[in-house]
Every structure is written in C-alpha cells, then in structure tokens.
PDB file of C-alpha atoms in Angstrom:
ATOM      1  CA  GLN A  12       0.000   0.000   0.000  1.00 80.00           C
ATOM      2  CA  VAL A  13       1.224   3.485  -0.809  1.00 88.00           C
ATOM      3  CA  GLN A  14       1.252   6.348   1.718  1.00 93.00           C
ATOM      4  CA  LEU A  15       1.243  10.041   0.863  1.00 95.00           C
ATOM      5  CA  VAL A  16       2.286  12.978   3.033  1.00 95.00           C
ATOM      6  CA  GLU A  17       1.816  16.533   1.782  1.00 95.00           C
ATOM      7  CA  SER A  18       3.384  19.776   2.884  1.00 95.00           C
ATOM      8  CA  GLY A  19       3.929  23.319   1.692  1.00 96.00           C
ATOM      9  CA  GLY A  20       0.557  25.000   1.987  1.00 95.00           C
ATOM     10  CA  GLY A  21       0.019  28.337   3.672  1.00 96.00           C
ATOM     11  CA  LEU A  22      -1.340  31.861   3.514  1.00 97.00           C
ATOM     12  CA  VAL A  23      -0.012  34.067   0.728  1.00 97.00           C
ATOM     13  CA  GLN A  24      -1.015  37.215  -1.091  1.00 97.00           C
ATOM     14  CA  ALA A  25      -2.317  37.293  -4.634  1.00 96.00           C
ATOM     15  CA  TRP A  26       0.333  36.793  -7.354  1.00 96.00           C
ATOM     16  CA  ALA A  27       2.621  34.952  -4.929  1.00 97.00           C
ATOM     17  CA  SER A  28       4.011  31.451  -5.448  1.00 97.00           C
ATOM     18  CA  LEU A  29       4.000  28.264  -3.400  1.00 97.00           C
ATOM     19  CA  ARG A  30       5.449  24.808  -3.882  1.00 98.00           C
ATOM     20  CA  LEU A  31       3.560  21.851  -2.497  1.00 98.00           C
ATOM     21  CA  SER A  32       5.308  18.551  -1.870  1.00 97.00           C
ATOM     22  CA  CYS A  33       3.951  15.022  -1.617  1.00 96.00           C
ATOM     23  CA  VAL A  34       6.288  12.351  -0.295  1.00 95.00           C
ATOM     24  CA  VAL A  35       5.376   8.863  -1.431  1.00 92.00           C
ATOM     25  CA  SER A  36       6.246   5.719   0.491  1.00 90.00           C
ATOM     26  CA  GLY A  37       5.246   2.093   0.322  1.00 84.00           C
ATOM     27  CA  ARG A  38       4.902   0.180  -2.906  1.00 70.00           C
ATOM     28  CA  THR A  39       6.882   0.868  -6.044  1.00 70.00           C
ATOM     29  CA  ILE A  40       5.650   4.270  -7.074  1.00 73.00           C
ATOM     30  CA  SER A  41       6.658   3.796 -10.701  1.00 76.00           C
ATOM     31  CA  HIS A  42       3.442   1.804 -11.047  1.00 80.00           C
ATOM     32  CA  TYR A  43       1.334   4.833 -10.198  1.00 87.00           C
ATOM     33  CA  ALA A  44       0.117   8.039 -11.653  1.00 92.00           C
ATOM     34  CA  MET A  45       0.205  10.934  -9.204  1.00 94.00           C
ATOM     35  CA  GLY A  46      -2.232  13.788  -9.083  1.00 96.00           C
ATOM     36  CA  TRP A  47      -3.311  16.873  -7.184  1.00 97.00           C
ATOM     37  CA  PHE A  48      -6.944  17.522  -6.394  1.00 97.00           C
ATOM     38  CA  LEU A  49      -8.714  20.596  -5.070  1.00 93.00           C
ATOM     39  CA  GLN A  50     -11.654  20.575  -2.741  1.00 88.00           C
ATOM     40  CA  ALA A  51     -13.561  23.764  -2.094  1.00 81.00           C
ATOM     41  CA  PRO A  52     -16.016  23.859   0.835  1.00 83.00           C
ATOM     42  CA  GLY A  53     -19.182  21.962   0.040  1.00 88.00           C
ATOM     43  CA  LYS A  54     -17.853  20.594  -3.241  1.00 89.00           C
ATOM     44  CA  GLU A  55     -16.355  17.321  -4.434  1.00 90.00           C
ATOM     45  CA  ARG A  56     -12.648  16.943  -5.036  1.00 92.00           C
ATOM     46  CA  GLU A  57     -11.592  17.829  -8.549  1.00 94.00           C
ATOM     47  CA  LEU A  58      -8.479  16.700 -10.395  1.00 96.00           C
ATOM     48  CA  VAL A  59      -6.300  19.649 -11.277  1.00 95.00           C
ATOM     49  CA  THR A  60      -3.124  18.063 -12.592  1.00 97.00           C
ATOM     50  CA  ALA A  61      -1.527  14.633 -12.878  1.00 97.00           C
ATOM     51  CA  ILE A  62       1.725  12.992 -13.916  1.00 94.00           C
ATOM     52  CA  ASN A  63       2.525   9.470 -15.007  1.00 88.00           C
ATOM     53  CA  TRP A  64       5.430   8.477 -12.808  1.00 78.00           C
ATOM     54  CA  SER A  65       7.314   6.313 -15.294  1.00 78.00           C
ATOM     55  CA  ARG A  66       6.642   8.211 -18.530  1.00 77.00           C
ATOM     56  CA  GLY A  67       6.466  11.706 -17.076  1.00 82.00           C
ATOM     57  CA  SER A  68       3.475  12.667 -19.213  1.00 90.00           C
ATOM     58  CA  THR A  69       1.268  15.309 -17.614  1.00 94.00           C
ATOM     59  CA  TYR A  70      -2.306  16.561 -17.556  1.00 96.00           C
ATOM     60  CA  TYR A  71      -3.540  20.016 -16.512  1.00 96.00           C
ATOM     61  CA  ARG A  72      -7.012  21.365 -16.064  1.00 95.00           C
ATOM     62  CA  GLU A  73      -7.524  24.289 -18.426  1.00 94.00           C
ATOM     63  CA  SER A  74      -7.876  26.854 -15.634  1.00 90.00           C
ATOM     64  CA  VAL A  75      -4.380  26.198 -14.275  1.00 92.00           C
ATOM     65  CA  LYS A  76      -2.384  25.812 -17.463  1.00 94.00           C
ATOM     66  CA  GLY A  77       0.559  28.171 -17.465  1.00 95.00           C
ATOM     67  CA  ARG A  78       0.368  28.801 -13.691  1.00 96.00           C
ATOM     68  CA  PHE A  79       0.692  25.361 -12.075  1.00 96.00           C
ATOM     69  CA  THR A  80       3.443  22.842 -12.785  1.00 97.00           C
ATOM     70  CA  ILE A  81       3.557  19.237 -11.617  1.00 96.00           C
ATOM     71  CA  SER A  82       6.880  17.424 -11.409  1.00 93.00           C
ATOM     72  CA  ARG A  83       8.482  14.470  -9.696  1.00 89.00           C
ATOM     73  CA  ASP A  84      11.819  13.573  -8.165  1.00 87.00           C
ATOM     74  CA  ASN A  85      12.419   9.863  -8.488  1.00 81.00           C
ATOM     75  CA  ALA A  86      15.322   9.853  -6.075  1.00 84.00           C
ATOM     76  CA  LYS A  87      13.259  11.488  -3.338  1.00 89.00           C
ATOM     77  CA  ASN A  88       9.994   9.681  -4.104  1.00 89.00           C
ATOM     78  CA  THR A  89       8.353  13.080  -4.136  1.00 92.00           C
ATOM     79  CA  VAL A  90       5.905  14.819  -6.420  1.00 93.00           C
ATOM     80  CA  TYR A  91       5.693  18.596  -6.441  1.00 96.00           C
ATOM     81  CA  LEU A  92       3.099  21.145  -7.413  1.00 97.00           C
ATOM     82  CA  GLN A  93       4.475  24.589  -8.198  1.00 98.00           C
ATOM     83  CA  LEU A  94       1.800  27.248  -7.893  1.00 97.00           C
ATOM     84  CA  ASN A  95       2.566  30.581  -9.537  1.00 97.00           C
ATOM     85  CA  ASN A  96       0.578  33.795  -9.889  1.00 96.00           C
ATOM     86  CA  LEU A  97      -1.873  32.622  -7.255  1.00 96.00           C
ATOM     87  CA  GLU A  98      -5.345  34.099  -7.236  1.00 94.00           C
ATOM     88  CA  PRO A  99      -7.870  34.265  -4.385  1.00 94.00           C
ATOM     89  CA  GLU A 100      -9.933  31.749  -6.380  1.00 92.00           C
ATOM     90  CA  ASP A 101      -7.114  29.214  -5.890  1.00 92.00           C
ATOM     91  CA  THR A 102      -7.906  29.066  -2.165  1.00 92.00           C
ATOM     92  CA  ASP A 103      -8.659  25.423  -1.432  1.00 92.00           C
ATOM     93  CA  VAL A 104      -7.447  22.310   0.299  1.00 94.00           C
ATOM     94  CA  TYR A 105      -5.011  20.576  -2.039  1.00 96.00           C
ATOM     95  CA  TYR A 106      -4.829  16.792  -1.911  1.00 97.00           C
ATOM     96  CA  CYS A 107      -2.171  14.526  -3.336  1.00 97.00           C
ATOM     97  CA  ALA A 108      -3.440  11.217  -4.732  1.00 97.00           C
ATOM     98  CA  ALA A 109      -2.111   8.067  -6.367  1.00 94.00           C
ATOM     99  CA  THR A 110      -3.799   5.669  -8.726  1.00 93.00           C
ATOM    100  CA  ARG A 111      -2.903   2.585 -10.748  1.00 90.00           C
ATOM    101  CA  SER A 112      -6.022   2.802 -12.879  1.00 89.00           C
ATOM    102  CA  THR A 113      -8.436   5.717 -13.039  1.00 90.00           C
ATOM    103  CA  TRP A 114      -8.866   8.951 -11.095  1.00 92.00           C
ATOM    104  CA  SER A 115     -12.458   8.116 -10.279  1.00 91.00           C
ATOM    105  CA  SER A 116     -11.166   5.878  -7.481  1.00 90.00           C
ATOM    106  CA  PRO A 117      -7.582   6.645  -6.397  1.00 94.00           C
ATOM    107  CA  ASP A 118      -5.643   4.036  -4.451  1.00 93.00           C
ATOM    108  CA  ALA A 119      -4.415   6.511  -1.858  1.00 95.00           C
ATOM    109  CA  TRP A 120      -4.916  10.078  -0.621  1.00 96.00           C
ATOM    110  CA  GLY A 121      -2.778  12.443   1.329  1.00 96.00           C
ATOM    111  CA  GLN A 122      -4.157  14.319   4.317  1.00 96.00           C
ATOM    112  CA  GLY A 123      -4.513  17.586   2.404  1.00 95.00           C
ATOM    113  CA  THR A 124      -2.779  20.929   2.746  1.00 95.00           C
ATOM    114  CA  GLN A 125      -4.555  24.276   2.918  1.00 95.00           C
ATOM    115  CA  VAL A 126      -3.667  27.022   0.461  1.00 95.00           C
ATOM    116  CA  THR A 127      -5.176  30.432   1.199  1.00 96.00           C
ATOM    117  CA  VAL A 128      -4.648  33.370  -1.150  1.00 96.00           C
ATOM    118  CA  SER A 129      -5.582  36.835   0.059  1.00 97.00           C
ATOM    119  CA  SER A 130      -6.425  39.684  -2.284  1.00 93.00           C
TER     120      SER A 130
END
C-alpha cells in the first residue's frame, strides 16, 4: 500500500508562489500516476493536474495551465506542485493522490494541505 504525506501549503497574497510537496512511500511508485486535487467547501474533489510516474506525461485542467506545474523527483519519491501567480480563487485544500487505474477511485490520498490566497 502506498502512503502520501503533503506539505507546503500556507497563507499568501495574490500573485505569490507556493510549492507543495507530496512524499510517497510504500509500494513501487513507478506503477502509479500521481495527481493533485482541489476541494472547495461543500464541493467534491476535482483533479487539477496529474503525472505518469514512469513516462512523465502530464495533464492540466484548463484553468491552471501556465500557472501550475507538476513534477516528480524519483530519487526522493516526491511529487511537487508549483503554484505561480496565485489568485484568491485558488484558495482550497489541495490533496495529493495516487492511482494505478483511473482517477475516479484513487488508491491513496494524502491528508490535504490548505492554500489560502488573500487579495
């Protein structure tokens, strides 16, 4: 079983940057795709970006293209989410997730990290 631990959230002003980290432990992570979800209050979690661990191919939701960047460090078993030009609308809890099949039912979730952007 894979375990995920996130860090890096916080309170920032608009147009600032943050880098979120997700350390992966457990089973061979090269078998997984890694993703970051958002969850606004009262709403379901939504996939924002994902990366295939072995191939490195990526996916971005249209609203974050050009501002968010997902990457991985194989040596550190860590996936990162670089957030640039943050907007108040980006305020959410950000969750790291791992899946071997589809994003409709990930195999593992992190505990979530809060990102708050003030105007």
